[in-house]
Coordinates of C-alpha atoms and ligand atoms in Angstrom, one line a residue:
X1 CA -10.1 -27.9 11.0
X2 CA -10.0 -24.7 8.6
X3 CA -10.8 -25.5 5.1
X4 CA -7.7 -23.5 3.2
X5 CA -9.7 -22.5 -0.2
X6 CA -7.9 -21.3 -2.7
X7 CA -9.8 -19.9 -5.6
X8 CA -8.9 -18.3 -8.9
X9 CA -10.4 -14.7 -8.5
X10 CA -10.5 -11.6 -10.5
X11 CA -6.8 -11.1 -9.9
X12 CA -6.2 -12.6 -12.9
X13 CA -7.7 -9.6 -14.9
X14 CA -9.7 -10.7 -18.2
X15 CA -9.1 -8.4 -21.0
X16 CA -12.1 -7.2 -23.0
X17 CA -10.5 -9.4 -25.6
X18 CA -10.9 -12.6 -24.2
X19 CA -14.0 -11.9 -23.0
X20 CA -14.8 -11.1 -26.8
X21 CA -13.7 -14.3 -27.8
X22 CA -15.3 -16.5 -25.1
X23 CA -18.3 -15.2 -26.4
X24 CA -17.3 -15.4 -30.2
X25 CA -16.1 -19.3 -29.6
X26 CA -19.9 -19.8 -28.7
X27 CA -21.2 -18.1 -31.4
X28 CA -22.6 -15.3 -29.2
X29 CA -22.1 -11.4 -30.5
X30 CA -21.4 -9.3 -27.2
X31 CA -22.6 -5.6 -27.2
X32 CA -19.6 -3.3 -26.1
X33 CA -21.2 -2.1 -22.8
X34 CA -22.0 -5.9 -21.8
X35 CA -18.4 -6.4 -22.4
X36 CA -17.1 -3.2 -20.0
X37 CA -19.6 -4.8 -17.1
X38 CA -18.0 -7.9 -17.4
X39 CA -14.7 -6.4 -17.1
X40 CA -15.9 -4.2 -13.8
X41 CA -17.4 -7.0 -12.1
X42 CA -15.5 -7.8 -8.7
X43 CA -15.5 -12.4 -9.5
X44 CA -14.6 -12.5 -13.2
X45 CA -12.5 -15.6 -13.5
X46 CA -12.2 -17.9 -16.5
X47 CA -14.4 -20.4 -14.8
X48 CA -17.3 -18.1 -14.0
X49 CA -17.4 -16.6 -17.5
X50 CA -17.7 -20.1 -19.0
X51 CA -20.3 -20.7 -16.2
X52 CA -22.5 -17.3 -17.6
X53 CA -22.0 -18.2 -21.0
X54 CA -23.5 -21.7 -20.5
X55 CA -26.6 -19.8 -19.1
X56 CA -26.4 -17.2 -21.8
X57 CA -26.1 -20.0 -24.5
X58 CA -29.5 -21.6 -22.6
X59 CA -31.4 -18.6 -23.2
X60 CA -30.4 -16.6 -25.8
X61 CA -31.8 -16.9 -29.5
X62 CA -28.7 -15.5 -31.5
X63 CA -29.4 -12.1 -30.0
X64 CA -27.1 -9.7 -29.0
X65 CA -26.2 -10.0 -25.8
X66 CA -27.0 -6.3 -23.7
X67 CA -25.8 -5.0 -20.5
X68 CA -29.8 -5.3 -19.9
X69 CA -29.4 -9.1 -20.3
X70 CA -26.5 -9.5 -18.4
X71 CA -28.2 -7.5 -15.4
X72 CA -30.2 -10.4 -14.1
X73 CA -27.6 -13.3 -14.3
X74 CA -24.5 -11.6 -13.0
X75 CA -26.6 -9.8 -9.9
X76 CA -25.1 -12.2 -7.4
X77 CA -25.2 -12.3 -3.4
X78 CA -22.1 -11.0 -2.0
X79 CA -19.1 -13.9 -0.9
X80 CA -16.5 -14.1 1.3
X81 CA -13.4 -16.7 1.5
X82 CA -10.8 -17.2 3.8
X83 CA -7.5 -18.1 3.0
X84 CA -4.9 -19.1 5.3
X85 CA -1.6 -21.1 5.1
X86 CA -1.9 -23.0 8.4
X87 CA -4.7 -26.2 8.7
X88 CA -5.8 -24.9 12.4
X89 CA -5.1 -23.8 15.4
X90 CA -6.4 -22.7 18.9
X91 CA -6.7 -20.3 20.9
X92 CA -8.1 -18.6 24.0
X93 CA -11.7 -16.5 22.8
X94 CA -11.8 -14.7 26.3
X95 CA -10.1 -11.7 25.1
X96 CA -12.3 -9.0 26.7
X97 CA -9.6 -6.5 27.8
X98 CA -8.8 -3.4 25.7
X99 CA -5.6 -3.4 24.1
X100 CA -3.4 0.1 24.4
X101 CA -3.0 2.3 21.5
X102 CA -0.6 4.9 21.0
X103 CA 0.2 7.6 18.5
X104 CA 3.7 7.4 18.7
X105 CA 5.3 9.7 15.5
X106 CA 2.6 11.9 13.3
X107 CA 3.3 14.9 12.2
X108 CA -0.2 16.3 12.9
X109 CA -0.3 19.6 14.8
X110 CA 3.7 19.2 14.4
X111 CA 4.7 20.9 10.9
X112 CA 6.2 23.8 10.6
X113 CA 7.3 24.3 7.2
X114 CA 7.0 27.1 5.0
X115 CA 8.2 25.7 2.1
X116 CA 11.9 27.7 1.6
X117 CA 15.1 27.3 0.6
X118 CA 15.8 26.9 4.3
X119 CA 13.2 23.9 4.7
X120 CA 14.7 22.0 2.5
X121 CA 18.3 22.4 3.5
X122 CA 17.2 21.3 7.3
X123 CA 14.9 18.7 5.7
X124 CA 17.8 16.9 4.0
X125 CA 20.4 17.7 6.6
X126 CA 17.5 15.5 8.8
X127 CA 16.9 13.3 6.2
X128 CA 20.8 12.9 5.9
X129 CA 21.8 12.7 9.8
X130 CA 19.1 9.9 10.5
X131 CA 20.0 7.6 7.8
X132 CA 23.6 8.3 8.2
X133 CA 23.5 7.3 11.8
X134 CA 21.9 3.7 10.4
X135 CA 24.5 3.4 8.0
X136 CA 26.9 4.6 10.6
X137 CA 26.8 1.3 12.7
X138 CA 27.3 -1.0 9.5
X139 CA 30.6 1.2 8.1
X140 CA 33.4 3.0 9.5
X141 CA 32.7 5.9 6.8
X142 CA 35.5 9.1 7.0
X143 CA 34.2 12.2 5.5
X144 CA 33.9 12.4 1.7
X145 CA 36.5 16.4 2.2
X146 CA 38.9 13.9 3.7
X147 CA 39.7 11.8 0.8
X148 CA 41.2 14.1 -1.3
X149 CA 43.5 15.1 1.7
X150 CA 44.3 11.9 3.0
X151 CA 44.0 9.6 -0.1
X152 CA 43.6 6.6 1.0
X153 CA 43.9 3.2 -0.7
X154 CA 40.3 2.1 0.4
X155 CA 37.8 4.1 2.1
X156 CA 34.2 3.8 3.0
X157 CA 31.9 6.5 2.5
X158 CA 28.4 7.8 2.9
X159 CA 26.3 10.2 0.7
X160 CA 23.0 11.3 -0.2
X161 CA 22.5 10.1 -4.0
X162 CA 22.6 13.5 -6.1
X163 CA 23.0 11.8 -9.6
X164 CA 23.5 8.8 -11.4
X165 CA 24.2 8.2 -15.2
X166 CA 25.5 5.6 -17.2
X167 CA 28.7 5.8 -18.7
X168 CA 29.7 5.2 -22.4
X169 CA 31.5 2.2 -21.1
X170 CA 28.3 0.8 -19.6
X171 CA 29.7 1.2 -15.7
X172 CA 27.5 3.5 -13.9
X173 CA 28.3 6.9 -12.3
X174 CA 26.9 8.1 -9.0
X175 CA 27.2 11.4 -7.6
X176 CA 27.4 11.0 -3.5
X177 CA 27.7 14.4 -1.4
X178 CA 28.1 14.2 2.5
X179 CA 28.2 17.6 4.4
X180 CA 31.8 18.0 3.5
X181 CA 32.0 17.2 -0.4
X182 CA 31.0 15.4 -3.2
X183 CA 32.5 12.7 -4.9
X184 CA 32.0 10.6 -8.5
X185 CA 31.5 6.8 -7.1
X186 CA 32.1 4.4 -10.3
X187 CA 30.1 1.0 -9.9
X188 CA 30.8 -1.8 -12.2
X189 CA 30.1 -5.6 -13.0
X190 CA 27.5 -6.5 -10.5
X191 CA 27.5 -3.9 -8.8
X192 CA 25.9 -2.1 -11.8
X193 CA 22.2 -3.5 -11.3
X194 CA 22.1 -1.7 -7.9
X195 CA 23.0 1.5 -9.5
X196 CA 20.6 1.1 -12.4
X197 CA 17.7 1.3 -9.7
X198 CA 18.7 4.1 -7.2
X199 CA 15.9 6.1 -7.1
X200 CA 17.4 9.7 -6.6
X201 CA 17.7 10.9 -3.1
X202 CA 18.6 7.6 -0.9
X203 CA 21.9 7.7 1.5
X204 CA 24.1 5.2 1.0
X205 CA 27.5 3.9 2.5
X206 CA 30.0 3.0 -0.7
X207 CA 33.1 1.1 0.2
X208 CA 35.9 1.4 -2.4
X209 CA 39.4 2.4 -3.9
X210 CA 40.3 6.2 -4.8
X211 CA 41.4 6.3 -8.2
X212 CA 42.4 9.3 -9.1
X213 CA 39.5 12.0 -8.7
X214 CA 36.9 8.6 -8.2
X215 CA 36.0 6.6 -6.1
X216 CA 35.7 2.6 -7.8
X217 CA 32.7 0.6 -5.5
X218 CA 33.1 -2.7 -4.3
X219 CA 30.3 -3.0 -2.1
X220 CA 27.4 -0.6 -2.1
X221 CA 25.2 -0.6 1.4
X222 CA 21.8 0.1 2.0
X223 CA 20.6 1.6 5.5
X224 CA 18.2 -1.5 5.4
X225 CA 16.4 -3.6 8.5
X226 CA 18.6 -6.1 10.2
X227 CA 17.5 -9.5 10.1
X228 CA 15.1 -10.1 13.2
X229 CA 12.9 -13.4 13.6
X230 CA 10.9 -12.4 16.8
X231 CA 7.3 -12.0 16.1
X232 CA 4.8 -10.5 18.5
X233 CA 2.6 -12.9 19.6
X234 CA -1.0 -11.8 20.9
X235 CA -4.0 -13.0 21.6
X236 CA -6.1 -10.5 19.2
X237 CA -6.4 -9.7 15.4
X238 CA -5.5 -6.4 13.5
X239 CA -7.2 -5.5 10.4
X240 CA -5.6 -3.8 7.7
X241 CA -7.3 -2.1 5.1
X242 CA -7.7 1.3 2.8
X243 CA -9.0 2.6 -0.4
X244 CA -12.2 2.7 0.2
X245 CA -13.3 5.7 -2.0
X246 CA -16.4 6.4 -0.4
X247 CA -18.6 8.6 -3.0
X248 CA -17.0 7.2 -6.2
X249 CA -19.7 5.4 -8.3
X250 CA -16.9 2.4 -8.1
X251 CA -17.1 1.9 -4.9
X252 CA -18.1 -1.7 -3.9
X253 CA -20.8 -1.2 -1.2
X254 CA -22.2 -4.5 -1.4
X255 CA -18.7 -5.9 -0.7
X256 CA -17.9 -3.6 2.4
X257 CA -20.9 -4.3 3.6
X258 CA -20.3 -8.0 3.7
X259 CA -17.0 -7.2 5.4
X260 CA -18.7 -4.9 8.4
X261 CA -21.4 -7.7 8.7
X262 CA -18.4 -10.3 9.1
X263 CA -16.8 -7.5 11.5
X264 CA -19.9 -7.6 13.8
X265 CA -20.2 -11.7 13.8
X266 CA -23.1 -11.5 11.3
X267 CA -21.7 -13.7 8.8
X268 CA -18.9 -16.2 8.3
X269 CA -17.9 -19.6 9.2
X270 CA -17.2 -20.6 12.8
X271 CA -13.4 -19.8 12.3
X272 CA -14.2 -16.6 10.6
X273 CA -16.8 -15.7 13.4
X274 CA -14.1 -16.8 15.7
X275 CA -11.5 -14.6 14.0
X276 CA -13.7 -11.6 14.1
X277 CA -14.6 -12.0 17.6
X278 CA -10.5 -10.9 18.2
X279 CA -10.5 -7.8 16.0
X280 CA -9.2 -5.4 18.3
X281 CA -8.4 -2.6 15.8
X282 CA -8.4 -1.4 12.0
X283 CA -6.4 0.5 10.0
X284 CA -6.9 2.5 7.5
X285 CA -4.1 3.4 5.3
X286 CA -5.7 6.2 3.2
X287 CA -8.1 7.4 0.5
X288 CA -11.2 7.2 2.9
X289 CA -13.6 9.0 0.5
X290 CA -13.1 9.6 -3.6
X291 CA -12.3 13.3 -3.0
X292 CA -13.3 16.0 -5.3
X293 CA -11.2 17.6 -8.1
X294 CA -8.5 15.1 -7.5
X295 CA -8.2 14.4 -11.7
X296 CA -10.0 16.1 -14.4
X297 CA -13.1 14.6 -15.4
X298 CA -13.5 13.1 -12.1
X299 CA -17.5 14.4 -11.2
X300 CA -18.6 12.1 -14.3
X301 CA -17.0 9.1 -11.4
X302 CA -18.9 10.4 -8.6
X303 CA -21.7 9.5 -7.3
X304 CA -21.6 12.1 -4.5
X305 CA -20.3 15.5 -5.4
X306 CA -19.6 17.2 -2.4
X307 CA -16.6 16.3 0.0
X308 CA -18.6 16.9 3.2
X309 CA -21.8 14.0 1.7
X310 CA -19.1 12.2 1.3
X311 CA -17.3 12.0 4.5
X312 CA -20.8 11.6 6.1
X313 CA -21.5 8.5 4.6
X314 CA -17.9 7.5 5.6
X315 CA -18.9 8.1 8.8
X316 CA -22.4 6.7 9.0
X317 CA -20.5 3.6 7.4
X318 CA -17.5 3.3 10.2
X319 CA -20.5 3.5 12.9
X320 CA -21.3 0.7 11.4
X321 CA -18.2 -1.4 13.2
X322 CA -18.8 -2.5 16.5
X323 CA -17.3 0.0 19.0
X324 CA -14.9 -1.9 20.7
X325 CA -13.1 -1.8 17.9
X326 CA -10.9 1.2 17.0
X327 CA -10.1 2.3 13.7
X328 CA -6.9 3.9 13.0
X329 CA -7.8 6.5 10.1
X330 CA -4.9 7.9 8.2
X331 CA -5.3 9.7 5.1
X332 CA -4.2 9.6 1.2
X333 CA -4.0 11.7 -1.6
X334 CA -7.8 11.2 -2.1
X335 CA -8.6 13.0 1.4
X336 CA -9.5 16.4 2.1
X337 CA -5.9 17.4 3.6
X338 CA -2.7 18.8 1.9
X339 CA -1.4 16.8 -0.5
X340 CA 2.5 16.9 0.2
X341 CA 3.7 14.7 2.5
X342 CA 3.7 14.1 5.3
X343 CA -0.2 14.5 5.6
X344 CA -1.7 15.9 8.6
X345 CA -5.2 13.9 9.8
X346 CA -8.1 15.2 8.8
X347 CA -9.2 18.5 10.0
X348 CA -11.8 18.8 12.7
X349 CA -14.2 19.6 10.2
X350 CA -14.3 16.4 8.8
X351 CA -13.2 14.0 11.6
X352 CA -15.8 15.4 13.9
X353 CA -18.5 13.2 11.6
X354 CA -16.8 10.0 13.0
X355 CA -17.7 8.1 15.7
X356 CA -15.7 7.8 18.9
X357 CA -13.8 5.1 18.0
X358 CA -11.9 6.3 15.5
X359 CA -8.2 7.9 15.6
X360 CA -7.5 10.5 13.6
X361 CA -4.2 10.1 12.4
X362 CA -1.7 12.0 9.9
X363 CA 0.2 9.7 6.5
X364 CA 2.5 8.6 7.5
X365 CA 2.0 7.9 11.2
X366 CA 3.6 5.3 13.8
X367 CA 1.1 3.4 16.3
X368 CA 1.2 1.2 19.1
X369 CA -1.0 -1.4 19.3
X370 CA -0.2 -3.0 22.8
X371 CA 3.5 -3.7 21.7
X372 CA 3.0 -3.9 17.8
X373 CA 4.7 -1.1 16.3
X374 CA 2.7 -0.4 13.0
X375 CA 3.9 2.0 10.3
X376 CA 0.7 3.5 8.2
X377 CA 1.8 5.1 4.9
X378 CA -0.9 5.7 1.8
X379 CA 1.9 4.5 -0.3
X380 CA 2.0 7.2 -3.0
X381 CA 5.5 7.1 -3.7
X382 CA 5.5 3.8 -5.3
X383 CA 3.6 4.9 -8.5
X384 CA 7.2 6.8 -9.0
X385 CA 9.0 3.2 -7.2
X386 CA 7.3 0.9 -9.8
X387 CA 8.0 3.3 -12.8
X388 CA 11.2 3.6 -12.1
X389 CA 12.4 0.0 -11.4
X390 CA 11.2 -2.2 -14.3
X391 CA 11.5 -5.4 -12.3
X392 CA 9.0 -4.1 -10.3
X393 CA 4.8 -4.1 -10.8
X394 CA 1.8 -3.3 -9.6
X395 CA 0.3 -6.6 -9.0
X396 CA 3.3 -7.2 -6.4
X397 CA 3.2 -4.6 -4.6
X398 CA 5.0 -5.8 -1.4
X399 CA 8.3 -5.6 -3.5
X400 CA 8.1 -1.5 -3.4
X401 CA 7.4 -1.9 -0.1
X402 CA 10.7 -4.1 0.0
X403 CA 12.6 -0.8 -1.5
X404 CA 11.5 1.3 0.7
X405 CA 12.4 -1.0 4.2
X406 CA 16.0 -0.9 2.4
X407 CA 16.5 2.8 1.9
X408 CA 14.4 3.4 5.3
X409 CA 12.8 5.9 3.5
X410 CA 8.8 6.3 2.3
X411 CA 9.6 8.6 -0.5
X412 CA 13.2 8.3 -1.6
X413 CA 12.3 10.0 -4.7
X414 CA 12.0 13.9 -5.0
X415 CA 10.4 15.7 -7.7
X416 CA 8.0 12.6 -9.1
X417 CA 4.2 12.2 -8.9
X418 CA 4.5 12.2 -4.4
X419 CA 4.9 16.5 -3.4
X420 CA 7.1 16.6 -0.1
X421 CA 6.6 19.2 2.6
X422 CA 10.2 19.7 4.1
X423 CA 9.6 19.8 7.3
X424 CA 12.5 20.2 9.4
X425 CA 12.6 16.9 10.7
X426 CA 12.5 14.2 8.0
X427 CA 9.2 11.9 9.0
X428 CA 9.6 10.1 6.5
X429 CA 12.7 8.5 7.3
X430 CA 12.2 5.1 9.0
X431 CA 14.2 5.5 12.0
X432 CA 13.0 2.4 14.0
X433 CA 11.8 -0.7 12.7
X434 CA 8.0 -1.5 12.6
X435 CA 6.9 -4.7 13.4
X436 CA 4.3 -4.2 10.6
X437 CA 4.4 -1.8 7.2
X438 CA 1.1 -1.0 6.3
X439 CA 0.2 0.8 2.9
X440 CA -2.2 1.1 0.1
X441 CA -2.7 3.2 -2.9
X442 CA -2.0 0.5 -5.8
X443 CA -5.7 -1.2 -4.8
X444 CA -3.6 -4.4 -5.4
X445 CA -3.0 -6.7 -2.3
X446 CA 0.1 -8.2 -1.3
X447 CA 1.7 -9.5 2.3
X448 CA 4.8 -11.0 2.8
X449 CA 7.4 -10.9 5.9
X450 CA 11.0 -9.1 4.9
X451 CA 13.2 -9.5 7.9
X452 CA 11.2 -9.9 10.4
X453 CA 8.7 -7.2 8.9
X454 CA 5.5 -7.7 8.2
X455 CA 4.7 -5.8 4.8
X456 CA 1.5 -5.3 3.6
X457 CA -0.3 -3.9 0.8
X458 CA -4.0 -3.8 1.6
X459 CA -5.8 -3.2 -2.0
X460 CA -9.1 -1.0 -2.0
X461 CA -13.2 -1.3 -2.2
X462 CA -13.4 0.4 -5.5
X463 CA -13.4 -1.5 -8.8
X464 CA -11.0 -0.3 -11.7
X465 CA -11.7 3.4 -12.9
X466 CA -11.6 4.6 -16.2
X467 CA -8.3 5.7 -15.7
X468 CA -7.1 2.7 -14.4
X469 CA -8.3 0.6 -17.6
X470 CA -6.4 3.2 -19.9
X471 CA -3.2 2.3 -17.2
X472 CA -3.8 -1.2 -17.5
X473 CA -4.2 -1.3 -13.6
X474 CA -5.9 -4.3 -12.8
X475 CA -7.2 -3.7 -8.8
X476 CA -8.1 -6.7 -6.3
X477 CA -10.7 -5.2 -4.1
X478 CA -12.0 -6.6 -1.0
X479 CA -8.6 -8.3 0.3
X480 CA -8.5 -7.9 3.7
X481 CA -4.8 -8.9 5.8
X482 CA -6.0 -10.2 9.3
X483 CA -2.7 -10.2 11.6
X484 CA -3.3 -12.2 14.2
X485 CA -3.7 -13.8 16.7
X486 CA -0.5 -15.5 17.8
X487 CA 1.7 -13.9 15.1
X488 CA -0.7 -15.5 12.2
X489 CA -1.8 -13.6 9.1
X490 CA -4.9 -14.0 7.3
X491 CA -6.8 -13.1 3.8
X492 CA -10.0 -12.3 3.9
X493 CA -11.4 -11.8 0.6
X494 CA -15.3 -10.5 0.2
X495 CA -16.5 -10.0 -3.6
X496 CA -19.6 -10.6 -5.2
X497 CA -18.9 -14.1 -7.2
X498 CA -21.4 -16.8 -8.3
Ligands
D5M501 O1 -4.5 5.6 -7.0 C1 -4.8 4.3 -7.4 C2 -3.8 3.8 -8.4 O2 -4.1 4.4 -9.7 C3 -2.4 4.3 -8.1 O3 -1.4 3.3 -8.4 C4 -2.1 5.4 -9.0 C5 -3.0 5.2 -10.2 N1 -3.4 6.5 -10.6 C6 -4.6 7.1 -10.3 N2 -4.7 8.3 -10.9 C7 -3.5 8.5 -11.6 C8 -3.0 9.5 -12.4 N3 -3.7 10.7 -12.7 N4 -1.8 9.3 -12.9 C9 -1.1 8.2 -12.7 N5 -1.5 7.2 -12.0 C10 -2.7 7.3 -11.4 P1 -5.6 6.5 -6.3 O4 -4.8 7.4 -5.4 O5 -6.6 5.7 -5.6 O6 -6.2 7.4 -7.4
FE502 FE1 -6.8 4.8 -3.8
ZN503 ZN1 -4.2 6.9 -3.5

C-alpha cells in the first residue's frame, strides 16, 4: 500500500505580513532580514511557522529575533514526499532493456534565417499553411477574395488573426487575412469572451453570415487536439523537470541533491526506491544554469560569475545521475544560446562538459521515448499568455499550456516578452499531437491531462528572486512529475521542511 500524503507546502506563499503578525500575536518583534529568510525558505507553511515560533517563544527573552537566531532552528535535513492519486499498484521491476530515444523535430543545425522581410513572410505563410491544414479538416473554409465575389449567405473561413478591437457597442472586431484577402469578422454575445482573449497571431476558422462588408461569427474554431483517450502504457518512468539555475545564489542544492540521491536508490521509501529503479529518462525543459547578463543587477544573484563555472558544475552535477539514465537537455532563455526562438542546443562549447548520457537538444524540440512522443518547450511565451488573459495565473500554469494545445502554437503572440526567429518553416507550430507537453519557466508546477495530453509544468530548483518578490511570483521548487509506469503520473516533491 502507498501512503498518499498530502501536505500543506510553501505553495501557499506567506507574505512578509503575516509572518509579521504571527510573530507580533506572540509578542515577538522580528528583525526585517529574519523576516526575508523566512519568506525564502523552501517548507514555510502556516503549521511550521507556528511550530518555530513555539521554539522561538521557548527561548527567547523579548529579544529581537535575528536572521543569526533563526539560523540554527530553521537549518533542517532535506525531505521528500510522494504524492499520488492511486492507493497501489504493481508492476514488473525487471525492466533492464534500454528504451529508444529519438530526436524527431529540433531545429538545431536546421535554421536558416537571416532575419528579413523575406523570413517572415515564409515564416507566416508556414505558420499559416500548417494550421490551416488542421483547421482544414474541421471546416469547409472558401477563400476570404471569394466572398466579396460570390457573397454568400453563410460561409466559413480561415485567417491568421491581424487585429482585434472592441467596438463602441461592446461586440468585438477581428481582422482575419488568408492569402487572398482580409476581412472584418464581428463576434457578439458569447462569442465575445473568445475574442476578448485572442492573443494576436493564432489561425482560426470563423463560420458566419456576410453582412454587408462583414462577416457576423457564429461559431469561432480553434485548430485544437481532438479528443483521444489512449494512453501509452509502459513499463518505465520519465522524469520531468527544469529550472535549475545552476550558479544563482537561489539555487536549492540541498534539495537537488536529495532528488539525485533518490534518482540513484539512495533514499526513499520502498515505493519511491521502486519508482526510481524505472526512471529510464529526464527531461530538462530549460534554464540549466542562471546565465549571465540575463537582467540588470543580476551578478549581485550569482554565486558563480562566469557562464563556463557554471555549466561545469551543471555538469559535474548531471554525472551525478546514474548513467543508464539519459537526460534530455533543452535550453531556456537562461542558457548560453540565442535567445529568439526556436533555440538551438547548446553549442559544443558548453555541451562537451556533459557526460555521455546527455542529449543535447534545441527549445522547442520533439522526442521519442520508445513510443511517447514528448514535446519540450521552456515555456517563455506564457509570461505574455498569462498577461494577457486575466483568467489565467501563474500558480496554474497548465491552463497556458491549455491555450497553447488550442491554437497549436507555442508562441501565438508576436512582438511580447518571447523574440521569434522566422525561420522558414514554423517549429513552432504543433503539427502532430504529443502524447506529453512538457514546459517550465513559471518555477510553478502543474500537471493535468487535456484531451488525451499530458500537460505539464515542471517548476524549478531556485527559490524566489528579488525580482520575483517585487512580481509577486510565488515559485514551488522541487516538484518533480514522474510519468509512469503504466500510464501513471506522480509528484515527487523534495524541500527542506521540519
Ligand atoms: O523566469 C521565471 C519567471 O519569472 C517567469 O515567469 C518570468 C519571470 N521573470 C523573470 N524575469 C523577468 C523580467 N525581467 N520581466 C518579467 N518577468 C520576469 P526565468 O526565465 O527563470 O527568469
Ligand atoms: Fe527559469
Ligand atoms: Zn525561463
Amino acid at each position: 500500500m502507498v501512503k498518499v500524503e498530502i501536505k500543506s507546502s510553501n505553495d501557499v506563499g506567506l507574505s512578509s505580513l503575516d509572518i509579521v503578525s504571527k510573530f507580533a500575536e506572540r509578542g515577538l518583534n522580528i528583525h526585517p532580514k529574519a523576516v526575508r529568510m523566512l519568506e525564502r525558505l523552501e517548507s514555510l507553511n502556516v503549521e511550521s511557522l507556528d511550530s518555530l515560533i513555539d521554539k522561538i517563544s521557548m527561548t527567547s527573552r523579548g529579544a529581537v529575533v535575528t536572521p543569526e537566531s533563526l539560523q540554527d532552528l530553521i537549518r533542517n535535513k532535506p525531505k521528500m514526499d510522494v504524492y499520488n492519486s492511486f492507493d497501489s499498484y504493481g508492476y514488473d521491476l525487471d525492466s533492464k532493456k534500454d528504451v529508444k530515444i529519438k530526436v524527431e523535430k529540433d531545429i538545431t543545425g536546421n535554421s536558416s534565417c537571416e532575419g528579413g522581410i523575406e523570413d517572415f513572410v515564409c515564416h507566416f505563410n508556414s505558420r499559416f499553411d500548417k494550421l490551416a491544414n488542421i483547421l482544414r479538416r474541421r471546416v469547409k473554409s472558401i477563400p476570404i477574395a471569394s466572398l466579396s465575389k460570390i457573397k454568400p449567405k453563410e460561409a466559413e473561413i480561415i485567417g491568421i488573426v491581424c487585429g482585434v478591437r472592441e467596438t463602441s457597442s461592446g461586440n468585438y472586431l477581428i481582422e482575419l487575412e488568408d492569402k487572398t484577402g482580409r476581412i472584418n469578422v464581428i463576434a457578439t454575445g458569447k462569442l465575445r469572451e473568445i475574442a476578448s482573449e485572442l492573443l494576436g497571431e493564432e489561425v482560426l476558422a470563423v463560420s458566419g453570415i456576410l453582412k454587408g462588408k462583414n462577416l457576423i461569427a457564429n461559431r469561432i474554431i480553434f485548430p485544437d487536439l481532438p479528443q483521444n483517450g489512449k494512453r501509452p502504457n509502459k513499463d518505465f518512468a520519465i522524469v520531468f523537470t527544469s529550472d535549475i539555475h545552476f550558479g544563482s545564489n537561489a539555487f536549492l542544492e540541498e534539495s537537488w541533491n536529495l532528488f539525485i540521491k533518490w534518482l540513484n536508490g539512495e533514499v526513499g521509501n520502498e515505493y519511491m526506491r521502486e519508482l526510481a529503479e524505472k526512471v529510464k529518462c529526464i527531461f530538462i525543459a530549460g534554464d540549466v544554469v542562471d546565465g549571465v547578463g540575463i537582467y540588470p543587477g543580476q551578478d549581485k544573484e550569482l554565486r558563480i560569475i562566469d557562464i563556463y563555472g557554471q555549466y561545469e558544475e551543471a555538469a559535474e552535477h548531471m554525472d551525478g545521475i546514474p548513467k543508464k539514465i539519459k537526460i534530455i537537455l533543452s535550453p531556456g532563455n537562461h542558457d548560453a544560446v540565442r535567445q529568439a526562438e526556436p533555440q538551438p542546443a547548446l553549442p559544443k562549447e558548453f555541451a562537451s562538459l556533459f557526460p555521455k548520457n546527455v542529449i543535447h537538444v534545441g527549445n522547442p524540440a520533439w522526442v521519442d521515448v520508445d513510443g511517447i512522443k514528448v514535446l519540450v518547450y521552456h515555456g517563455r511565451s506564457f509570461d505574455d499568455i498569462i498577461l494577457k488573459i486575466p483568467r489565467l495565473d501563474y500558480s496554474n500554469p497548465v491552463e497556458a499550456i491549455v491555450e497553447i494545445l488550442k491554437r497549436r502554437h507555442l508562441v501565438p503572440i508576436y512582438g511580447g516578452r518571447s523574440p521569434l526567429a522566422p525561420e522558414k518553416e514554423d517549429l513552432l507550430v504543433i503539427d502532430e499531437i504529443p502524447d506529453v507537453i512538457h514546459t517550465g519557466h513559471v518555477h510553478t508546477y502543474g500537471a493535468k491531462f487535456y484531451k488525451g495530453v499530458l500537460a505539464i509544468n515542471s517548476s524549478a530548483w531556485q527559490s524566489q528572486t528579488e525580482f520575483q518578490r517585487k512580481v509577486n511570483l510565488n515559485p514551488m521548487p522541487g516538484n518533480v512529475p514522474v510519468y509512469g509506469p503504466n500510464g501513471k503520473l506522480h509528484r515527487l516533491r523534495f524541500y527542506k521542511g521540519s
